C-alpha cells in the first residue's frame, strides 16, 4: 500500500515571503509525483509533476518542487508568495504498476498582507 | 476539445433518493476514475475503469455503482443517498500508458 503525508494542515505566510509545503510518501519503487492547487470552490489545477530525470521540477505560477528519494519527499516551494496563492494544496502519488493516484490530506495556505 | 466534463455542478438530494453523476471525456482516454473530496481527507478513489466494460473498486466504493459502456462516459450512481455521501465528487481520466490524470470541475452533492 502507499500513503501520502502532508504534515502541515494549515500554513500562514506573509505576502512576499517564501513558502515551503511538505510531502512525504511511502512506496517501494520510484513513484510518479504531483502537486495540485485548489482555490475555494474550484477544481484541481496541476502545478507540477515528476516522473523521472532532474529531481528539481519547475511548475506554473512560480512553484518548484524537489524529489528526494532518500527522504521519500517531494516538497513544494515558492520564493515569494502572492495573495492569489491562498488556496489548498494537495500532493499526490501514483505507482508504476497500477493506475491509482493517492492524495495527501492537503495543506491550506493563508496569505496575510 | 472540452477535456473532462461533469454534470451537474451542484445537487441536493434527500436521504434515500437516487441519482447519477455524469462524467464525459473527449480525449479518448482508456482510464477513468471517480474521487470524493472531504475536508481533511484529500481525495479518495471510489471506482475506476481501464476501458469499456471494465470497472473496479477503489478505496471507498460502498454506496456507489459505476458502469462503462463507452470510452467517453463513466457515470457514477448513488442508489440510495445517505448524508455521509455529502461531498465534492471529481471525475478524472488519463491515457492507459500515461501518468497524468485530467480532472473535471467537480460536482458538489449535499444529502439532507
PDB file of C-alpha atoms in Angstrom:
ATOM      1  CA  UNK A   1       0.000   0.000   0.000  1.00  0.00           C
ATOM      2  CA  UNK A   2       1.105   3.530  -0.423  1.00  0.00           C
ATOM      3  CA  UNK A   3       0.362   6.578   1.658  1.00  0.00           C
ATOM      4  CA  UNK A   4       0.941  10.258   1.287  1.00  0.00           C
ATOM      5  CA  UNK A   5       1.509  12.536   4.264  1.00  0.00           C
ATOM      6  CA  UNK A   6       1.246  16.297   4.286  1.00  0.00           C
ATOM      7  CA  UNK A   7       2.320  17.126   7.850  1.00  0.00           C
ATOM      8  CA  UNK A   8       1.069  20.711   7.841  1.00  0.00           C
ATOM      9  CA  UNK A   9      -2.691  21.161   7.859  1.00  0.00           C
ATOM     10  CA  UNK A  10      -2.544  24.944   7.726  1.00  0.00           C
ATOM     11  CA  UNK A  11       0.252  27.419   6.980  1.00  0.00           C
ATOM     12  CA  UNK A  12       0.066  31.203   7.236  1.00  0.00           C
ATOM     13  CA  UNK A  13       2.641  33.214   5.344  1.00  0.00           C
ATOM     14  CA  UNK A  14       3.148  36.920   4.699  1.00  0.00           C
ATOM     15  CA  UNK A  15       2.876  38.219   1.167  1.00  0.00           C
ATOM     16  CA  UNK A  16       6.338  38.304  -0.371  1.00  0.00           C
ATOM     17  CA  UNK A  17       7.721  35.676   1.990  1.00  0.00           C
ATOM     18  CA  UNK A  18       8.867  32.248   0.897  1.00  0.00           C
ATOM     19  CA  UNK A  19       6.683  29.168   1.158  1.00  0.00           C
ATOM     20  CA  UNK A  20       7.519  25.500   1.561  1.00  0.00           C
ATOM     21  CA  UNK A  21       4.921  22.749   1.743  1.00  0.00           C
ATOM     22  CA  UNK A  22       5.995  19.291   2.821  1.00  0.00           C
ATOM     23  CA  UNK A  23       5.001  15.983   1.293  1.00  0.00           C
ATOM     24  CA  UNK A  24       6.225  12.531   2.275  1.00  0.00           C
ATOM     25  CA  UNK A  25       5.195   9.259   0.695  1.00  0.00           C
ATOM     26  CA  UNK A  26       5.661   5.584   1.313  1.00  0.00           C
ATOM     27  CA  UNK A  27       6.203   3.454  -1.770  1.00  0.00           C
ATOM     28  CA  UNK A  28       8.939   0.999  -2.596  1.00  0.00           C
ATOM     29  CA  UNK A  29       9.661   1.916  -6.183  1.00  0.00           C
ATOM     30  CA  UNK A  30      10.034   5.274  -7.894  1.00  0.00           C
ATOM     31  CA  UNK A  31       6.664   6.978  -7.754  1.00  0.00           C
ATOM     32  CA  UNK A  32       5.030   9.474 -10.042  1.00  0.00           C
ATOM     33  CA  UNK A  33       4.585  12.681  -8.029  1.00  0.00           C
ATOM     34  CA  UNK A  34       2.199  15.580  -8.428  1.00  0.00           C
ATOM     35  CA  UNK A  35       1.230  18.808  -6.732  1.00  0.00           C
ATOM     36  CA  UNK A  36      -2.261  20.212  -7.264  1.00  0.00           C
ATOM     37  CA  UNK A  37      -3.768  23.506  -6.118  1.00  0.00           C
ATOM     38  CA  UNK A  38      -7.423  24.151  -5.379  1.00  0.00           C
ATOM     39  CA  UNK A  39      -8.807  27.645  -4.889  1.00  0.00           C
ATOM     40  CA  UNK A  40     -12.012  27.910  -2.835  1.00  0.00           C
ATOM     41  CA  UNK A  41     -14.960  26.439  -4.679  1.00  0.00           C
ATOM     42  CA  UNK A  42     -12.829  25.491  -7.652  1.00  0.00           C
ATOM     43  CA  UNK A  43     -11.483  22.298  -9.177  1.00  0.00           C
ATOM     44  CA  UNK A  44      -7.960  20.940  -9.115  1.00  0.00           C
ATOM     45  CA  UNK A  45      -5.193  22.564 -11.086  1.00  0.00           C
ATOM     46  CA  UNK A  46      -1.937  20.743 -11.727  1.00  0.00           C
ATOM     47  CA  UNK A  47       1.040  22.793 -10.513  1.00  0.00           C
ATOM     48  CA  UNK A  48       3.830  20.409 -11.440  1.00  0.00           C
ATOM     49  CA  UNK A  49       4.752  16.762 -11.829  1.00  0.00           C
ATOM     50  CA  UNK A  50       7.737  14.457 -11.541  1.00  0.00           C
ATOM     51  CA  UNK A  51       8.098  11.245 -13.479  1.00  0.00           C
ATOM     52  CA  UNK A  52      11.861  10.825 -13.883  1.00  0.00           C
ATOM     53  CA  UNK A  53      15.066  12.724 -14.620  1.00  0.00           C
ATOM     54  CA  UNK A  54      16.015  16.012 -12.987  1.00  0.00           C
ATOM     55  CA  UNK A  55      14.813  15.910  -9.402  1.00  0.00           C
ATOM     56  CA  UNK A  56      14.098  19.652  -9.289  1.00  0.00           C
ATOM     57  CA  UNK A  57      10.999  20.390 -11.314  1.00  0.00           C
ATOM     58  CA  UNK A  58       9.533  23.715 -12.259  1.00  0.00           C
ATOM     59  CA  UNK A  59       5.825  24.301 -12.432  1.00  0.00           C
ATOM     60  CA  UNK A  60       3.331  27.016 -13.128  1.00  0.00           C
ATOM     61  CA  UNK A  61       2.828  30.181 -11.084  1.00  0.00           C
ATOM     62  CA  UNK A  62       6.480  30.234  -9.983  1.00  0.00           C
ATOM     63  CA  UNK A  63       6.344  26.992  -7.998  1.00  0.00           C
ATOM     64  CA  UNK A  64       9.042  24.348  -7.903  1.00  0.00           C
ATOM     65  CA  UNK A  65       9.414  21.004  -6.152  1.00  0.00           C
ATOM     66  CA  UNK A  66      12.317  18.721  -5.371  1.00  0.00           C
ATOM     67  CA  UNK A  67      12.177  14.944  -5.310  1.00  0.00           C
ATOM     68  CA  UNK A  68      14.449  13.455  -2.644  1.00  0.00           C
ATOM     69  CA  UNK A  69      14.472   9.695  -2.866  1.00  0.00           C
ATOM     70  CA  UNK A  70      16.479   9.251   0.339  1.00  0.00           C
ATOM     71  CA  UNK A  71      13.882  11.173   2.321  1.00  0.00           C
ATOM     72  CA  UNK A  72      10.818   9.948   0.368  1.00  0.00           C
ATOM     73  CA  UNK A  73       9.827  13.571  -0.003  1.00  0.00           C
ATOM     74  CA  UNK A  74       8.541  15.893  -2.696  1.00  0.00           C
ATOM     75  CA  UNK A  75       8.364  19.345  -1.110  1.00  0.00           C
ATOM     76  CA  UNK A  76       6.818  22.300  -2.892  1.00  0.00           C
ATOM     77  CA  UNK A  77       8.416  25.738  -2.750  1.00  0.00           C
ATOM     78  CA  UNK A  78       7.805  29.265  -3.900  1.00  0.00           C
ATOM     79  CA  UNK A  79      10.349  32.064  -3.275  1.00  0.00           C
ATOM     80  CA  UNK A  80       7.819  34.884  -2.907  1.00  0.00           C
ATOM     81  CA  UNK A  81       4.118  34.306  -2.384  1.00  0.00           C
ATOM     82  CA  UNK A  82       1.347  36.461  -3.739  1.00  0.00           C
ATOM     83  CA  UNK A  83      -2.089  36.955  -2.178  1.00  0.00           C
ATOM     84  CA  UNK A  84      -3.516  34.862  -5.033  1.00  0.00           C
ATOM     85  CA  UNK A  85      -1.556  31.847  -3.769  1.00  0.00           C
ATOM     86  CA  UNK A  86      -4.002  31.444  -0.891  1.00  0.00           C
ATOM     87  CA  UNK A  87      -5.532  28.043  -1.583  1.00  0.00           C
ATOM     88  CA  UNK A  88      -5.416  24.400  -0.619  1.00  0.00           C
ATOM     89  CA  UNK A  89      -2.523  22.343  -1.929  1.00  0.00           C
ATOM     90  CA  UNK A  90      -2.531  18.606  -2.466  1.00  0.00           C
ATOM     91  CA  UNK A  91       0.364  16.249  -3.004  1.00  0.00           C
ATOM     92  CA  UNK A  92      -0.443  13.069  -4.948  1.00  0.00           C
ATOM     93  CA  UNK A  93       1.487   9.903  -5.686  1.00  0.00           C
ATOM     94  CA  UNK A  94       0.988   7.409  -8.491  1.00  0.00           C
ATOM     95  CA  UNK A  95       2.557   3.994  -8.814  1.00  0.00           C
ATOM     96  CA  UNK A  96       4.220   2.457 -11.813  1.00  0.00           C
ATOM     97  CA  UNK A  97       2.370  -0.856 -11.584  1.00  0.00           C
ATOM     98  CA  UNK A  98      -1.211   0.377 -11.483  1.00  0.00           C
ATOM     99  CA  UNK A  99      -3.287   3.384 -12.329  1.00  0.00           C
ATOM    100  CA  UNK A 100      -4.323   4.669  -8.946  1.00  0.00           C
ATOM    101  CA  UNK A 101      -3.464   8.063  -7.525  1.00  0.00           C
ATOM    102  CA  UNK A 102      -3.200   8.563  -3.761  1.00  0.00           C
ATOM    103  CA  UNK A 103      -3.672  12.033  -2.309  1.00  0.00           C
ATOM    104  CA  UNK A 104      -2.461  13.659   0.848  1.00  0.00           C
ATOM    105  CA  UNK A 105      -4.978  15.356   3.139  1.00  0.00           C
ATOM    106  CA  UNK A 106      -3.997  18.783   1.866  1.00  0.00           C
ATOM    107  CA  UNK A 107      -2.382  21.932   3.262  1.00  0.00           C
ATOM    108  CA  UNK A 108      -4.335  25.162   3.428  1.00  0.00           C
ATOM    109  CA  UNK A 109      -2.242  28.268   2.786  1.00  0.00           C
ATOM    110  CA  UNK A 110      -3.341  31.641   4.090  1.00  0.00           C
ATOM    111  CA  UNK A 111      -1.514  34.743   2.843  1.00  0.00           C
ATOM    112  CA  UNK A 112      -1.537  37.803   5.070  1.00  0.00           C
ATOM    113  CA  UNK A 113      -0.867  41.298   3.811  1.00  0.00           C
TER     114      UNK A 113
ATOM    115  CA  UNK B   1     -11.670  19.756 -27.031  1.00  0.00           C
ATOM    116  CA  UNK B   2     -13.669  20.111 -23.818  1.00  0.00           C
ATOM    117  CA  UNK B   3     -11.495  17.760 -21.728  1.00  0.00           C
ATOM    118  CA  UNK B   4     -13.360  16.188 -18.797  1.00  0.00           C
ATOM    119  CA  UNK B   5     -16.876  17.457 -18.164  1.00  0.00           C
ATOM    120  CA  UNK B   6     -19.142  16.750 -15.211  1.00  0.00           C
ATOM    121  CA  UNK B   7     -22.820  17.383 -14.667  1.00  0.00           C
ATOM    122  CA  UNK B   8     -24.487  18.649 -12.612  1.00  0.00           C
ATOM    123  CA  UNK B   9     -22.274  21.198 -10.823  1.00  0.00           C
ATOM    124  CA  UNK B  10     -24.486  21.217  -7.737  1.00  0.00           C
ATOM    125  CA  UNK B  11     -27.106  18.799  -6.447  1.00  0.00           C
ATOM    126  CA  UNK B  12     -29.193  18.483  -3.320  1.00  0.00           C
ATOM    127  CA  UNK B  13     -30.781  15.128  -2.532  1.00  0.00           C
ATOM    128  CA  UNK B  14     -32.947  13.799   0.239  1.00  0.00           C
ATOM    129  CA  UNK B  15     -31.875  10.669   2.079  1.00  0.00           C
ATOM    130  CA  UNK B  16     -32.900   7.590   0.111  1.00  0.00           C
ATOM    131  CA  UNK B  17     -33.109   9.275  -3.269  1.00  0.00           C
ATOM    132  CA  UNK B  18     -31.081   8.001  -6.182  1.00  0.00           C
ATOM    133  CA  UNK B  19     -29.204   9.906  -8.821  1.00  0.00           C
ATOM    134  CA  UNK B  20     -26.440   9.637 -11.401  1.00  0.00           C
ATOM    135  CA  UNK B  21     -23.444  11.931 -11.638  1.00  0.00           C
ATOM    136  CA  UNK B  22     -22.332  12.250 -15.234  1.00  0.00           C
ATOM    137  CA  UNK B  23     -18.744  12.299 -16.453  1.00  0.00           C
ATOM    138  CA  UNK B  24     -17.558  12.504 -20.047  1.00  0.00           C
ATOM    139  CA  UNK B  25     -14.193  12.988 -21.721  1.00  0.00           C
ATOM    140  CA  UNK B  26     -13.333  13.657 -25.344  1.00  0.00           C
ATOM    141  CA  UNK B  27      -9.643  12.748 -25.238  1.00  0.00           C
ATOM    142  CA  UNK B  28     -10.115   9.033 -25.991  1.00  0.00           C
ATOM    143  CA  UNK B  29      -8.579   8.122 -22.625  1.00  0.00           C
ATOM    144  CA  UNK B  30      -8.887   4.497 -21.590  1.00  0.00           C
ATOM    145  CA  UNK B  31      -8.628   5.141 -17.844  1.00  0.00           C
ATOM    146  CA  UNK B  32     -11.367   6.976 -15.960  1.00  0.00           C
ATOM    147  CA  UNK B  33     -11.968   7.317 -12.257  1.00  0.00           C
ATOM    148  CA  UNK B  34     -14.182   8.874  -9.603  1.00  0.00           C
ATOM    149  CA  UNK B  35     -12.945  10.519  -6.405  1.00  0.00           C
ATOM    150  CA  UNK B  36     -14.697  12.100  -3.485  1.00  0.00           C
ATOM    151  CA  UNK B  37     -13.203  15.021  -1.585  1.00  0.00           C
ATOM    152  CA  UNK B  38     -13.939  15.558   2.081  1.00  0.00           C
ATOM    153  CA  UNK B  39     -12.361  18.112   4.445  1.00  0.00           C
ATOM    154  CA  UNK B  40      -9.117  16.885   5.961  1.00  0.00           C
ATOM    155  CA  UNK B  41      -9.085  13.705   3.890  1.00  0.00           C
ATOM    156  CA  UNK B  42      -7.887  14.781   0.480  1.00  0.00           C
ATOM    157  CA  UNK B  43      -9.345  12.898  -2.475  1.00  0.00           C
ATOM    158  CA  UNK B  44     -10.248   9.245  -2.150  1.00  0.00           C
ATOM    159  CA  UNK B  45     -10.775   6.867  -5.041  1.00  0.00           C
ATOM    160  CA  UNK B  46     -14.304   5.458  -5.352  1.00  0.00           C
ATOM    161  CA  UNK B  47     -14.252   3.414  -8.585  1.00  0.00           C
ATOM    162  CA  UNK B  48     -12.147   3.293 -11.686  1.00  0.00           C
ATOM    163  CA  UNK B  49     -12.197   1.816 -15.181  1.00  0.00           C
ATOM    164  CA  UNK B  50      -9.417   0.847 -17.571  1.00  0.00           C
ATOM    165  CA  UNK B  51     -11.669   0.581 -20.600  1.00  0.00           C
ATOM    166  CA  UNK B  52     -15.202  -0.004 -21.831  1.00  0.00           C
ATOM    167  CA  UNK B  53     -16.785  -2.884 -19.975  1.00  0.00           C
ATOM    168  CA  UNK B  54     -14.114  -2.974 -17.251  1.00  0.00           C
ATOM    169  CA  UNK B  55     -14.595  -1.413 -13.820  1.00  0.00           C
ATOM    170  CA  UNK B  56     -13.088  -1.970 -10.397  1.00  0.00           C
ATOM    171  CA  UNK B  57     -13.431  -0.710  -6.856  1.00  0.00           C
ATOM    172  CA  UNK B  58     -11.236   1.887  -5.285  1.00  0.00           C
ATOM    173  CA  UNK B  59     -10.736   2.846  -1.670  1.00  0.00           C
ATOM    174  CA  UNK B  60     -14.329   3.845  -0.786  1.00  0.00           C
ATOM    175  CA  UNK B  61     -16.756   2.054  -3.147  1.00  0.00           C
ATOM    176  CA  UNK B  62     -19.663   1.319  -0.788  1.00  0.00           C
ATOM    177  CA  UNK B  63     -22.917   3.010  -1.788  1.00  0.00           C
ATOM    178  CA  UNK B  64     -21.790   3.710  -5.334  1.00  0.00           C
ATOM    179  CA  UNK B  65     -22.148   1.885  -8.646  1.00  0.00           C
ATOM    180  CA  UNK B  66     -20.427   2.527 -11.958  1.00  0.00           C
ATOM    181  CA  UNK B  67     -20.548   1.188 -15.486  1.00  0.00           C
ATOM    182  CA  UNK B  68     -18.508   1.905 -18.604  1.00  0.00           C
ATOM    183  CA  UNK B  69     -20.383   1.199 -21.792  1.00  0.00           C
ATOM    184  CA  UNK B  70     -18.349   3.630 -23.933  1.00  0.00           C
ATOM    185  CA  UNK B  71     -14.832   5.047 -23.825  1.00  0.00           C
ATOM    186  CA  UNK B  72     -16.210   8.568 -23.364  1.00  0.00           C
ATOM    187  CA  UNK B  73     -18.645   8.173 -20.469  1.00  0.00           C
ATOM    188  CA  UNK B  74     -18.264   6.970 -16.880  1.00  0.00           C
ATOM    189  CA  UNK B  75     -21.387   7.692 -14.791  1.00  0.00           C
ATOM    190  CA  UNK B  76     -21.457   7.301 -11.009  1.00  0.00           C
ATOM    191  CA  UNK B  77     -24.717   6.097  -9.476  1.00  0.00           C
ATOM    192  CA  UNK B  78     -25.927   6.624  -5.938  1.00  0.00           C
ATOM    193  CA  UNK B  79     -28.696   4.074  -5.427  1.00  0.00           C
ATOM    194  CA  UNK B  80     -29.929   5.319  -2.046  1.00  0.00           C
ATOM    195  CA  UNK B  81     -28.280   8.541  -0.968  1.00  0.00           C
ATOM    196  CA  UNK B  82     -27.099   8.954   2.622  1.00  0.00           C
ATOM    197  CA  UNK B  83     -25.901  12.101   4.449  1.00  0.00           C
ATOM    198  CA  UNK B  84     -22.433  10.503   4.604  1.00  0.00           C
ATOM    199  CA  UNK B  85     -22.276  10.884   0.831  1.00  0.00           C
ATOM    200  CA  UNK B  86     -22.349  14.660   1.087  1.00  0.00           C
ATOM    201  CA  UNK B  87     -19.109  15.548  -0.640  1.00  0.00           C
ATOM    202  CA  UNK B  88     -17.482  17.020  -3.719  1.00  0.00           C
ATOM    203  CA  UNK B  89     -17.062  14.460  -6.478  1.00  0.00           C
ATOM    204  CA  UNK B  90     -14.354  14.629  -9.103  1.00  0.00           C
ATOM    205  CA  UNK B  91     -14.030  12.583 -12.256  1.00  0.00           C
ATOM    206  CA  UNK B  92     -10.653  12.113 -13.915  1.00  0.00           C
ATOM    207  CA  UNK B  93      -9.226  10.443 -16.989  1.00  0.00           C
ATOM    208  CA  UNK B  94      -5.838   9.592 -18.459  1.00  0.00           C
ATOM    209  CA  UNK B  95      -4.315   7.520 -21.237  1.00  0.00           C
ATOM    210  CA  UNK B  96      -3.617   3.995 -20.052  1.00  0.00           C
ATOM    211  CA  UNK B  97       0.105   4.402 -20.627  1.00  0.00           C
ATOM    212  CA  UNK B  98       0.252   7.937 -19.285  1.00  0.00           C
ATOM    213  CA  UNK B  99       0.765   9.110 -15.734  1.00  0.00           C
ATOM    214  CA  UNK B 100      -1.037  12.439 -15.511  1.00  0.00           C
ATOM    215  CA  UNK B 101      -4.750  12.438 -14.735  1.00  0.00           C
ATOM    216  CA  UNK B 102      -7.007  15.184 -16.050  1.00  0.00           C
ATOM    217  CA  UNK B 103      -9.717  16.267 -13.648  1.00  0.00           C
ATOM    218  CA  UNK B 104     -13.213  17.548 -14.267  1.00  0.00           C
ATOM    219  CA  UNK B 105     -14.576  20.636 -12.479  1.00  0.00           C
ATOM    220  CA  UNK B 106     -16.384  18.637  -9.791  1.00  0.00           C
ATOM    221  CA  UNK B 107     -19.942  18.105  -8.565  1.00  0.00           C
ATOM    222  CA  UNK B 108     -20.920  19.372  -5.121  1.00  0.00           C
ATOM    223  CA  UNK B 109     -23.507  16.995  -3.640  1.00  0.00           C
ATOM    224  CA  UNK B 110     -25.490  17.611  -0.469  1.00  0.00           C
ATOM    225  CA  UNK B 111     -27.670  14.887   1.034  1.00  0.00           C
ATOM    226  CA  UNK B 112     -30.157  16.054   3.654  1.00  0.00           C
TER     227      UNK B 112
END
